[in-house]
Short mmCIF file of C-alpha atoms in Angstrom, two decimals:
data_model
loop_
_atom_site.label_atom_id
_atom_site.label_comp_id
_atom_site.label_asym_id
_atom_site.label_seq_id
_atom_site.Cartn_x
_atom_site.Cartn_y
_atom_site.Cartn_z
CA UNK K 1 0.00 0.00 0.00
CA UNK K 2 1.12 3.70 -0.92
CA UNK K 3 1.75 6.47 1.29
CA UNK K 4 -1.26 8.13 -0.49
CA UNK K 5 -3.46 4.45 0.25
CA UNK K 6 -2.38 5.39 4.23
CA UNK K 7 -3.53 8.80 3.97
CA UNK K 8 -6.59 7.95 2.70
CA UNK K 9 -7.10 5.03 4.61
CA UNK K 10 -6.42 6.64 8.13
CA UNK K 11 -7.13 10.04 8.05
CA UNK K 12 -9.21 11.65 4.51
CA UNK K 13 -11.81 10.43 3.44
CA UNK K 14 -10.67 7.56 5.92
CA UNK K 15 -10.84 6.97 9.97
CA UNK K 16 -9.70 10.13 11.48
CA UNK K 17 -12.18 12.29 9.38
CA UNK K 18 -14.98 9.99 9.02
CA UNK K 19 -15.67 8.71 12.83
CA UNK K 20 -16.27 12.92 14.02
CA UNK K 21 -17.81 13.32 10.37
CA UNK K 22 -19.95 10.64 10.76
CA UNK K 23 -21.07 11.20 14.38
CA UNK K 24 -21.93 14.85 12.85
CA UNK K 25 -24.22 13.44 10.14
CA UNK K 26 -26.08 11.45 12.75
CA UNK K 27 -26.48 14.62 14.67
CA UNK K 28 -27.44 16.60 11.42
CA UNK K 29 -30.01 14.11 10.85
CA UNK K 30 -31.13 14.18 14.62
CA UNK K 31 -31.36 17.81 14.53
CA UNK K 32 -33.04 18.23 11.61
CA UNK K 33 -35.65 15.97 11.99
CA UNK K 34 -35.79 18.10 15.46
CA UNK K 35 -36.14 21.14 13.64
CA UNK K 36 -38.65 20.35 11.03
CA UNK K 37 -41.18 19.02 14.07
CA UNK K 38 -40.52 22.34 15.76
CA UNK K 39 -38.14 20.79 17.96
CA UNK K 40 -34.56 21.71 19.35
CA UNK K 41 -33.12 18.53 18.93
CA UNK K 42 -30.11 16.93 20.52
CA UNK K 43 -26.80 18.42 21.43
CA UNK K 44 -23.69 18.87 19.33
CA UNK K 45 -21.88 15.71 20.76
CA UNK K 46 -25.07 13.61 21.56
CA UNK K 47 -23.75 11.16 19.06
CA UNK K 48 -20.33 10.93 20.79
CA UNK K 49 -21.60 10.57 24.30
CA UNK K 50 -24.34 7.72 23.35
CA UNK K 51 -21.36 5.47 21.76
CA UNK K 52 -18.34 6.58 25.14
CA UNK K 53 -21.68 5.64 27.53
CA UNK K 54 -22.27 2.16 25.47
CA UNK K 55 -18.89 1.50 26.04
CA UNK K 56 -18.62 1.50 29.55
CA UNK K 57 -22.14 -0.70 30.02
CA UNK K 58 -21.32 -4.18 31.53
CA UNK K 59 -23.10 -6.39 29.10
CA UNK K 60 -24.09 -9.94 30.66
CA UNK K 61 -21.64 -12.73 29.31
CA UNK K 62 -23.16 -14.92 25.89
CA UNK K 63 -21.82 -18.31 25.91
CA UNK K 64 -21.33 -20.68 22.55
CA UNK K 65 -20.34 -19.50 19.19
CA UNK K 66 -23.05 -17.01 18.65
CA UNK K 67 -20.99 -15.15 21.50
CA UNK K 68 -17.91 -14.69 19.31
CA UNK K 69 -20.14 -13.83 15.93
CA UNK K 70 -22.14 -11.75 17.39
CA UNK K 71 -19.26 -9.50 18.45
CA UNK K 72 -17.56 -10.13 15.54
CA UNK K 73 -20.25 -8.86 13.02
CA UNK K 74 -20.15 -5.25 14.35
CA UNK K 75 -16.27 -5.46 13.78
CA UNK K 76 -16.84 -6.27 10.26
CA UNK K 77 -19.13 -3.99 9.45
CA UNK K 78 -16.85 -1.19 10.76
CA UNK K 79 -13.77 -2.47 9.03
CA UNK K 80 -15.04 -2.71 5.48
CA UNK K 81 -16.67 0.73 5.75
CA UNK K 82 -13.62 1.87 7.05
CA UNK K 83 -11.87 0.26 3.67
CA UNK K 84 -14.87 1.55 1.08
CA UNK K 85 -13.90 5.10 2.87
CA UNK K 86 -10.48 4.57 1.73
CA UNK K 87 -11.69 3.60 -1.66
CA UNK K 88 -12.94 6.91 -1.96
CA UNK K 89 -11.57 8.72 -5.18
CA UNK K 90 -11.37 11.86 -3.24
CA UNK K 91 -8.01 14.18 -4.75
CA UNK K 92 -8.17 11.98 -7.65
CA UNK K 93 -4.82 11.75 -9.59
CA UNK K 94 -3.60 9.12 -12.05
CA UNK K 95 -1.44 6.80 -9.27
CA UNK K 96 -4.53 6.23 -7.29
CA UNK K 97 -6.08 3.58 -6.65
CA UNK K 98 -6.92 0.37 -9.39
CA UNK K 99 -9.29 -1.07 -12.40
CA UNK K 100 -12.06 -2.27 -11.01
CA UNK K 101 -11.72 -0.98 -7.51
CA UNK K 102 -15.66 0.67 -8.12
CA UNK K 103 -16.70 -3.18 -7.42
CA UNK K 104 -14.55 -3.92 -4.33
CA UNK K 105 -16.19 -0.67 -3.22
CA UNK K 106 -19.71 -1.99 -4.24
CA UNK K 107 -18.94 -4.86 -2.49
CA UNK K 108 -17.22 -3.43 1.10
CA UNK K 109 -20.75 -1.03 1.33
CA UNK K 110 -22.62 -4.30 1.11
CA UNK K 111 -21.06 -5.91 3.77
CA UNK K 112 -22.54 -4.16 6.79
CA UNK K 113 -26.29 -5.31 5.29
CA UNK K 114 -24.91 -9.03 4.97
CA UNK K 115 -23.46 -8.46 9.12
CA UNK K 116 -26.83 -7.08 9.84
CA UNK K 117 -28.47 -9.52 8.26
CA UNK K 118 -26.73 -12.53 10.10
CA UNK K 119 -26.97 -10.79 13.47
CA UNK K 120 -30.48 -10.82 13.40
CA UNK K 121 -30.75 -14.27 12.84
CA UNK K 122 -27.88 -15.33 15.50
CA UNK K 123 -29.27 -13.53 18.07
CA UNK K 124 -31.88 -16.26 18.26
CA UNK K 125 -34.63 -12.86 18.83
CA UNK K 126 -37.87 -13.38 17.16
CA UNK K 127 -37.55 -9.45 16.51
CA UNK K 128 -34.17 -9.94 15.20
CA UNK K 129 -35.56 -12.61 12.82
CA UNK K 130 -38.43 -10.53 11.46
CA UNK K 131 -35.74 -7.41 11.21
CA UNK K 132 -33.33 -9.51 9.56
CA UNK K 133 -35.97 -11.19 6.87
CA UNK K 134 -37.01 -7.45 6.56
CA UNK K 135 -33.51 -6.47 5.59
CA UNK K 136 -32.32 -9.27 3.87
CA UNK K 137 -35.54 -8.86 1.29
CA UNK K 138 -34.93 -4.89 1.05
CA UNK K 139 -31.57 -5.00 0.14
CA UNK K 140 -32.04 -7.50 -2.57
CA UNK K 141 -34.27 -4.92 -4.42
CA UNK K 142 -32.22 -1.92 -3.55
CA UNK K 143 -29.12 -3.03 -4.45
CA UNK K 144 -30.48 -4.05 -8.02
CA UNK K 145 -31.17 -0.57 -8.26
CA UNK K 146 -27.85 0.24 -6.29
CA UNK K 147 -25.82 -1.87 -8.95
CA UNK K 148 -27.49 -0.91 -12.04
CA UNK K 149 -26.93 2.58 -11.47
CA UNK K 150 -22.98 2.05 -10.67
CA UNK K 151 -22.91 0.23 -13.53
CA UNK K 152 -25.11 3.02 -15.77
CA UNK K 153 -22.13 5.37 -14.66
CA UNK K 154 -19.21 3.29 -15.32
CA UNK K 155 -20.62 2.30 -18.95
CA UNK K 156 -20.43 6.40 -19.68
CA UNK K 157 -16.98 6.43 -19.16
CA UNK K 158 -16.10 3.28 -19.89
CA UNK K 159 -14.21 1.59 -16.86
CA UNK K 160 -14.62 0.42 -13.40
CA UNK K 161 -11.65 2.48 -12.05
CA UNK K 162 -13.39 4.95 -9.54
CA UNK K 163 -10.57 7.51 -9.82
CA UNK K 164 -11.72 8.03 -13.54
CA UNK K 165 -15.10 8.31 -12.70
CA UNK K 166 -14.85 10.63 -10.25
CA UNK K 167 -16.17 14.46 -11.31
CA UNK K 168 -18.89 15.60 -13.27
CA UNK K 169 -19.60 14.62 -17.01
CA UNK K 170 -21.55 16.01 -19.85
CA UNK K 171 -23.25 12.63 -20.11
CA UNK K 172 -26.60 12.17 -18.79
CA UNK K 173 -25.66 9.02 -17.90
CA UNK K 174 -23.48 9.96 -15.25
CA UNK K 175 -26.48 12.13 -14.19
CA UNK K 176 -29.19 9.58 -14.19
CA UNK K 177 -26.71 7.11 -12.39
CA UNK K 178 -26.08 9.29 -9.64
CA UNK K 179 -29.88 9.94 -9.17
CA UNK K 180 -30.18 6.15 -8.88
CA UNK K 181 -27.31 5.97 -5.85
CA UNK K 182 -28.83 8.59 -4.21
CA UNK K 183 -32.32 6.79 -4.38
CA UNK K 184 -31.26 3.88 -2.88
CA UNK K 185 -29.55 5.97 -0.19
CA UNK K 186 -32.54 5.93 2.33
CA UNK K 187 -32.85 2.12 2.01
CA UNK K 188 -29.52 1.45 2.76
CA UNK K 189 -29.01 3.88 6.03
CA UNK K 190 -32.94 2.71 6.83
CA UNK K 191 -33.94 5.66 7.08
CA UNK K 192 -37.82 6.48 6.53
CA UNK K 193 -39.85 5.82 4.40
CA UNK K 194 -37.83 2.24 4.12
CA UNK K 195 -37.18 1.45 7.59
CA UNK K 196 -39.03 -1.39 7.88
CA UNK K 197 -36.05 -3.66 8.87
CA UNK K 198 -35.11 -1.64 11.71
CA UNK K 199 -38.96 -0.10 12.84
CA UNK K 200 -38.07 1.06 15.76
CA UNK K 201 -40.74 0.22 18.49
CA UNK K 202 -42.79 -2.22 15.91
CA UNK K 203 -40.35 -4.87 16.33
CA UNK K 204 -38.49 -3.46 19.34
CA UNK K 205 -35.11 -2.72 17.46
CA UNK K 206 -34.71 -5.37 14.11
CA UNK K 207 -31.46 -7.09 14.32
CA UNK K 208 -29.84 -5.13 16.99
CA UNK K 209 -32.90 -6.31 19.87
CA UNK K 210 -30.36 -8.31 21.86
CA UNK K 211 -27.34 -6.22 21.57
CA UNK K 212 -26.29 -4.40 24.56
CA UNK K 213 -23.19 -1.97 25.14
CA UNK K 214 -19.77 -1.59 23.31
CA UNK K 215 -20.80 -4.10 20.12
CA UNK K 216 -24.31 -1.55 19.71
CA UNK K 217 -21.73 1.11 19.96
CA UNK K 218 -19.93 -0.17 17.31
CA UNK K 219 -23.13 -0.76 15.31
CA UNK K 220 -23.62 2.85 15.81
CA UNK K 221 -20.29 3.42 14.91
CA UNK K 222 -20.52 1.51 11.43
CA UNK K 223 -24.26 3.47 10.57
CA UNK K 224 -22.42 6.44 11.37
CA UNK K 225 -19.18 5.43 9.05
CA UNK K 226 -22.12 4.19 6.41
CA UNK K 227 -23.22 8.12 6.30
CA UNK K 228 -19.99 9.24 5.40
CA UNK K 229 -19.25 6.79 2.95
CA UNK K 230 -22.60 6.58 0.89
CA UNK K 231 -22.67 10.38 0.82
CA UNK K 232 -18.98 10.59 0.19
CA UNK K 233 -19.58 8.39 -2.79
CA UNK K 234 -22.08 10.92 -4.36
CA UNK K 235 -20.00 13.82 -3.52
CA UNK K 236 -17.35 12.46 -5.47
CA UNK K 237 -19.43 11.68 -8.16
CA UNK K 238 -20.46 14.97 -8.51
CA UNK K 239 -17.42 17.39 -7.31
CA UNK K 240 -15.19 18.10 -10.29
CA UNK K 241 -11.53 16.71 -9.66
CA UNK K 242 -9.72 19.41 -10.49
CA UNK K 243 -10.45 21.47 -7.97
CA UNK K 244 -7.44 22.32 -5.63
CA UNK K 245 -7.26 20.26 -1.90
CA UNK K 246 -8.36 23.14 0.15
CA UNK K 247 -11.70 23.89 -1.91
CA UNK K 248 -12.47 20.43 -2.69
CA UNK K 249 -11.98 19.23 1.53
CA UNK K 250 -14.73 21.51 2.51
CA UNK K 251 -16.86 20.99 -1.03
CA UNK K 252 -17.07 17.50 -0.38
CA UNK K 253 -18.02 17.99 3.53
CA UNK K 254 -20.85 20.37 2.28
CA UNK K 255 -22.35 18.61 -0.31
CA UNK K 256 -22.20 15.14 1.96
CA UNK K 257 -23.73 17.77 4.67
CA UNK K 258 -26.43 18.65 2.03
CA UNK K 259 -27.40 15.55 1.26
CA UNK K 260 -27.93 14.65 4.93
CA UNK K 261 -30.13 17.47 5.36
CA UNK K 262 -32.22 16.31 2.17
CA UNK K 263 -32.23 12.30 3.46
CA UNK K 264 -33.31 14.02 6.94
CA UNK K 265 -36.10 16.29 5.27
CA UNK K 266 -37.30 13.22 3.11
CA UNK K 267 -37.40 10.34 6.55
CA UNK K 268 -39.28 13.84 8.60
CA UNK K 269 -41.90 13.99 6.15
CA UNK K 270 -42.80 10.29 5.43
CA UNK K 271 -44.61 7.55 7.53
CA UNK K 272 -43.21 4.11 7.27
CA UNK K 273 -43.61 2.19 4.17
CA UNK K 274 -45.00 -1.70 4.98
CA UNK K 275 -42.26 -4.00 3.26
CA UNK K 276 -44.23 -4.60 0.04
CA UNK K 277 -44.26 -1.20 -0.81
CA UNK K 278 -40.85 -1.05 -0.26
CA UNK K 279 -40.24 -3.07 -2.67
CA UNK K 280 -42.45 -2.07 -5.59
CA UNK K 281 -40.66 1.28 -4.76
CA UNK K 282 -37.59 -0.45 -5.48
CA UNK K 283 -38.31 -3.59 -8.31
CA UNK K 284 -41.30 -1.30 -10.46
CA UNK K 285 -40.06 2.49 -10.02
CA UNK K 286 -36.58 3.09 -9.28
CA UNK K 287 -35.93 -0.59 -11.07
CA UNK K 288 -37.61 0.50 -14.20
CA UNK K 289 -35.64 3.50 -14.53
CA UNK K 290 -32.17 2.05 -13.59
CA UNK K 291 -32.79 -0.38 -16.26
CA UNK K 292 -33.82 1.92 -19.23
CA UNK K 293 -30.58 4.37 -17.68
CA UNK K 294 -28.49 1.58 -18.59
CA UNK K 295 -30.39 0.68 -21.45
CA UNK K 296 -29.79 4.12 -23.05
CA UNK K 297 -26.05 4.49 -21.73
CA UNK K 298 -25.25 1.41 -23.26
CA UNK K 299 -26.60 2.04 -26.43
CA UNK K 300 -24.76 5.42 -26.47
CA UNK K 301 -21.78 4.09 -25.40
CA UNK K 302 -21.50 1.13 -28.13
CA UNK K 303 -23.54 3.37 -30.40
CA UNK K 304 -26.12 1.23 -31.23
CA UNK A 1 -11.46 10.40 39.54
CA UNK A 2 -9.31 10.06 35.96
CA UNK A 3 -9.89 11.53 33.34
CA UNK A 4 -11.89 8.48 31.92
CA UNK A 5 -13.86 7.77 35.00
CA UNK A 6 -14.89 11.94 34.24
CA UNK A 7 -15.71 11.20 30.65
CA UNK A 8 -17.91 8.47 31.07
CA UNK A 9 -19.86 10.08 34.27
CA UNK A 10 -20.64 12.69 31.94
CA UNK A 11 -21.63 10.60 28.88
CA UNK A 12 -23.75 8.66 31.04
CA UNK A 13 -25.36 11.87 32.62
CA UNK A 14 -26.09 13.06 29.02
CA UNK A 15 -27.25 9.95 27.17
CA UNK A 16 -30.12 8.00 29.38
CA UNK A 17 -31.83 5.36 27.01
CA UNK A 18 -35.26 4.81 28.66
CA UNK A 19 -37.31 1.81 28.17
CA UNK A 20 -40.85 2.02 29.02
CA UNK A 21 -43.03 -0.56 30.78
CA UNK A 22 -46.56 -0.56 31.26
CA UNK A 23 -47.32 -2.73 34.32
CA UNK A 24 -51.34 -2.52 33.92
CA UNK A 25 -51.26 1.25 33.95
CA UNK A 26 -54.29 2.97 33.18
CA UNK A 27 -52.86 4.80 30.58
CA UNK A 28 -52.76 7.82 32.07
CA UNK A 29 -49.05 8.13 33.15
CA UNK A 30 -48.33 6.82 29.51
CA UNK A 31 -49.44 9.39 28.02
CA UNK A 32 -47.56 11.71 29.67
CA UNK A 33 -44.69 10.22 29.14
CA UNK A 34 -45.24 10.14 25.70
CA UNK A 35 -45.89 14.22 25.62
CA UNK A 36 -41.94 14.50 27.19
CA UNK A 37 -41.05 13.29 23.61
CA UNK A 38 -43.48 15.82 21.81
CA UNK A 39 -42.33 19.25 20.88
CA UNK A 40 -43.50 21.17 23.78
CA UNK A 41 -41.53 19.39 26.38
CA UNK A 42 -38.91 18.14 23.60
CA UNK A 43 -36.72 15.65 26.08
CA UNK A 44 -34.07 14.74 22.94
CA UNK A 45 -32.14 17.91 24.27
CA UNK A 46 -31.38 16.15 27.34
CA UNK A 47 -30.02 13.32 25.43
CA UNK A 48 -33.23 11.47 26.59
CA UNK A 49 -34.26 8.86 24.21
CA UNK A 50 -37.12 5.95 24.16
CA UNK A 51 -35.78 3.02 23.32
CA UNK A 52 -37.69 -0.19 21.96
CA UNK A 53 -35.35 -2.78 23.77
CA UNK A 54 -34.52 -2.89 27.59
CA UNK A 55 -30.92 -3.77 26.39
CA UNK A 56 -29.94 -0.87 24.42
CA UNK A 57 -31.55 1.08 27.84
CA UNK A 58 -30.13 2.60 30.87
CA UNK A 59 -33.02 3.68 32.56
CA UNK A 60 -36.78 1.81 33.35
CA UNK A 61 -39.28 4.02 33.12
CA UNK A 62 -42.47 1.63 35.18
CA UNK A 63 -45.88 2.86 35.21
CA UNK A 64 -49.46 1.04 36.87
CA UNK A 65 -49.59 -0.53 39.94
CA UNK A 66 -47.77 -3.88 39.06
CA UNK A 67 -50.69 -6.45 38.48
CA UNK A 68 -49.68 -10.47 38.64
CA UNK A 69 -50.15 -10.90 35.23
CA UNK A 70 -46.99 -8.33 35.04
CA UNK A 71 -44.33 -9.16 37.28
CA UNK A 72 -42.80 -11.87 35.41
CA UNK A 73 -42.28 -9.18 32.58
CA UNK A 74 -41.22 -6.79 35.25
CA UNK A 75 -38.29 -8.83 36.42
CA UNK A 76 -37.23 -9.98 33.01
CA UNK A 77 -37.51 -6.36 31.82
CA UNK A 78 -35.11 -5.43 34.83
CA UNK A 79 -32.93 -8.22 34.54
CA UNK A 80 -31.94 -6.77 30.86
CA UNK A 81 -31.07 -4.00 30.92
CA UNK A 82 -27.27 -3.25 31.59
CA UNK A 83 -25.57 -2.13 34.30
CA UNK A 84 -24.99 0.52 35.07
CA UNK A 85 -29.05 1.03 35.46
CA UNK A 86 -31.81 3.18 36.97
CA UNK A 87 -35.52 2.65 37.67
CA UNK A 88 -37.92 5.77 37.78
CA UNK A 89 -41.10 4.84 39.17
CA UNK A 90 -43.88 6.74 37.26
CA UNK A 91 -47.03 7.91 39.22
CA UNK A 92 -48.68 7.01 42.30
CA UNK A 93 -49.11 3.69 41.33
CA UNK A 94 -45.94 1.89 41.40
CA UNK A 95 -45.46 3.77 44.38
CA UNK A 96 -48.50 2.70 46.62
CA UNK A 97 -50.72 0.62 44.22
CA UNK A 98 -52.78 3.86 44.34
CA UNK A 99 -56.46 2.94 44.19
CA UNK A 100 -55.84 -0.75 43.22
CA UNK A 101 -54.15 -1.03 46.77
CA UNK A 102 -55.54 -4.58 48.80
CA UNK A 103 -56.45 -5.96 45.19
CA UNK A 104 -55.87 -9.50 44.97
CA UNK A 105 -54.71 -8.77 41.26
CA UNK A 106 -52.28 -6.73 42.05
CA UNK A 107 -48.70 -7.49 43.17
CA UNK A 108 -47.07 -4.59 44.13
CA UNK A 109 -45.72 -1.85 44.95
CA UNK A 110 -43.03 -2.09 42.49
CA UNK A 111 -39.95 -1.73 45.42
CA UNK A 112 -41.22 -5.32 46.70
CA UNK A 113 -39.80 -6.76 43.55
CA UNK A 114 -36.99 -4.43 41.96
CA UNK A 115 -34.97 -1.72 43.51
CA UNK A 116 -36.32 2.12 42.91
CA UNK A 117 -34.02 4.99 42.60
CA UNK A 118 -36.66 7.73 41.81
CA UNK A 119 -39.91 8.32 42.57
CA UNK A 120 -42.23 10.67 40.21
CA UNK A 121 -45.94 11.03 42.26
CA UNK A 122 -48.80 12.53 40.71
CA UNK A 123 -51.99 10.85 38.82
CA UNK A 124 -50.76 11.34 36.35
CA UNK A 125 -47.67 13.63 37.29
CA UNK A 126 -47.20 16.17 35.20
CA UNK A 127 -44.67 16.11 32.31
CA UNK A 128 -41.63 18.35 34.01
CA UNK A 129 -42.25 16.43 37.08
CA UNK A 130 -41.83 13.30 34.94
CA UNK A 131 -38.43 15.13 32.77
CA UNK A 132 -36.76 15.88 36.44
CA UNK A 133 -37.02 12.25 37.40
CA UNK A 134 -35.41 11.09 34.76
CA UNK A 135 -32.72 13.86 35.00
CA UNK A 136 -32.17 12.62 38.38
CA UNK A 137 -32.02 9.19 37.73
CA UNK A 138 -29.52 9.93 35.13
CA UNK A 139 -27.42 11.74 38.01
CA UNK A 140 -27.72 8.95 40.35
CA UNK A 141 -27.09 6.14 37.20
CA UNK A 142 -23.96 8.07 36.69
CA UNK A 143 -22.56 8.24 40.51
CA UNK A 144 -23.04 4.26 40.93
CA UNK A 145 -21.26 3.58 37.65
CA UNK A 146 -18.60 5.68 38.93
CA UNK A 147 -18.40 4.01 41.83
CA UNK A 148 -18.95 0.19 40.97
CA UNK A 149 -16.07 1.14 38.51
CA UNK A 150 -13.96 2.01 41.70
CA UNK A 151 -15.01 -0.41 43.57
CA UNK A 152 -13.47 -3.33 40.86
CA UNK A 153 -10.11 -1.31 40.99
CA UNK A 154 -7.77 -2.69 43.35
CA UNK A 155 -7.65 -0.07 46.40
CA UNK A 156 -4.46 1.94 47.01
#
């Protein structure tokens, strides 16, 4: 690994910026929601005292193998978004990273679903069982979606190499696949309208029911991480490249800030969609589209 | 007290999970434990949050008088949530079985079976009544993690 893979690993878009910048989002959403019900909303660092206060909670002892997974799923989920973060084509130049690295990235941002997914059902919780069915049927029609717009932007230009994606195009292609990202955004982070895996109160909390102090932290931890890395993947989408470090650091903050605010607006002003609409959301609307994006991306590529 | 033992005193003053548990209530304290989440009375400043399992909780909010039917849920309910924990009984009737007192349904007062840290009275008490329990309870949820914490360190 390169210097440059360190620096981006560790500290932008990596570790050191995205822990505070996630905990922020999570605020920003907090807060927002706060605001747009006339509330005040939660406290600058509400995010960072929730996970140092999980940490210090004596959880009671789990014996068996489910013990070990269930601690180890949280890990995993933090460590690949901490890798898709370093992915990130942010201050894209030439060296950077590798062809094909869009579908390692594709595949790291999956793997906190799959953890989730496996947690609810080793938890032995009927709640975690309904959360994790929930989930598990979600993300198969989101990530349709999910991958047919990656794929709709990496037909316009051509390659799989994330570092040549990066920055705007001329292409509607580019356009329309970015739209599609962001449209799966909400299922992903299970946010509302599509957070019928996690429904808070309906089936306690999903997955997570039987977790208890510093593994929830970390699950906190990894939706936090999942913020900064979804929205940091549209941000570079959008930001042109050239731009020097010092504008394009606090561009890509603001436009990952914006679309928190937007996400936060959107789960604010909609009631919980039952799974089945979900999913004709997904599989009729947004899978219609993604499939006629590619359709006409393809065709303009290959000049049919 | 470190620095650490300071840092997690406060995070546990500013981030109390409750978990809510109707023990036959008649609804009444419910609901107005449900308006501390509404805008007027807003309790996410505080860090306050209702949460849907006991585990991810640090406090147990209990309302009603504790019928027989209950209990069982009562102790289980207790019994997960993690230490460090608080228990804020809500109205009169966890307190004294209010009007449902001598039943033959009812199994309580709640401190026969679990230990209470605060008491809110009132039928139904009123919202900031119910907001400075739990801000106590926080306080006091704090001090004994503090000093169960010390209490495992080998004395000097």
């Amino acid at each position: 690994m390169s210097f440059f893979g360190l620096i981006r690993l560790f500290i932008f878009p990596g570790v050191l910026f995205a822990v505070p910048a996630g905990w922020f989002f999570v605020w920003a959403e907090h807060k927002a929601v706060a605001r747009i019900q006339r509330r005040i909303g939660p406290p600058l660092l509400q995010p960072f005292y929730d996970f140092i206060k999980l940490l210090g909670k004596r959880t009671p002892a789990r014996t068996g193998v489910e013990a070990v997974l269930l601690k180890l799923y949280p890990v995993f989920s933090v460590l690949s978004l901490a890798g898709a973060l370093a992915l990130l084509p942010v201050f894209p130049h030439s060296a950077a990273g590798f062809s094909g690295d869009c579908v390692l990235l594709v595949a790291l941002l999956e793997v906190p679903s799959i953890c989730y997914i496996l947690a609810g059902f080793t938890s032995g919780s009927i709640y975690g069982q309904i959360g994790a069915i929930r989930e598990a049927v979600l993300s198969v029609a989101n990530n349709v979606v999910l991958l047919l717009a990656i794929v709709t932007v990496a037909v316009t230009e051509n390659t799989f190499r994330l570092t040549d994606l990066a920055g705007p195009t001329m292409n509607p292609g580019h356009w329309i696949g970015v739209l599609g990202i962001l449209l799966c955004i909400p299922a992903k982070l299970r946010l509302n309208p599509f957070s019928t895996s996690s429904a808070e109160q309906e089936i306690y909390a999903g997955s997570l029911t039987e977790y208890a102090g510093a593994a929830l932290g970390l699950w906190e931890l990894a939706h936090a991480l999942e913020w900064v890395a979804l929205t940091g993947l549209v941000a570079t989408l959008v930001l042109p490249a050239a731009l020097p470090w010092f504008l394009y650091a606090p561009a890509f903050a603001l436009v990952c800030l914006l679309q928190v605010l937007v996400l936060s607006a959107i789960a604010a002003g909609t009631a919980r969609y039952t799974l089945q609409r979900s999913i004709n959301f997904y599989w009729r609307w947004a899978g219609v589209l993604a499939v006629l994006a590619i359709g006409s991306a393809a065709a303009m590529r290959f000049h049919l | 007290m470190t620095i650490v033992d300071r840092l997690m005193h406060l995070a546990r003053r500013k981030s109390p999970r409750i978990f809510h548990l109707n023990t036959g209530s008649c609804n009444g304290c419910d609901i107005e434990l449900v308006t501390c989440l509404s805008p007027r009375y807003d309790v996410e400043q505080l860090g306050i949050h209702l949460e849907g399992s006991p585990r991810h909780a640090d406090i147990l909010c209990i309302t009603g008088p504790v019928t027989r039917n209950t209990l069982d849920a009562v102790k289980t309910a207790y019994a997960q949530v993690c230490e460090p924990k608080a228990v804020v009984a809500l109205g009169s009737c966890p307190a004294s079985c209010n009007v449902f007192a001598g039943s033959p349904m009812i199994a309580g007062p709640l401190e026969k079976h679990i230990p209470v840290d605060v008491y809110v009275p009132g039928c139904p008490p009123h919202p900031d009544a119910i907001i400075n329990g739990i801000a106590k309870a926080s306080e006091i949820l704090a001090n004994r993690g503090v000093r169960e914490e010390a209490k495992g360190k080998p004395q000097k």
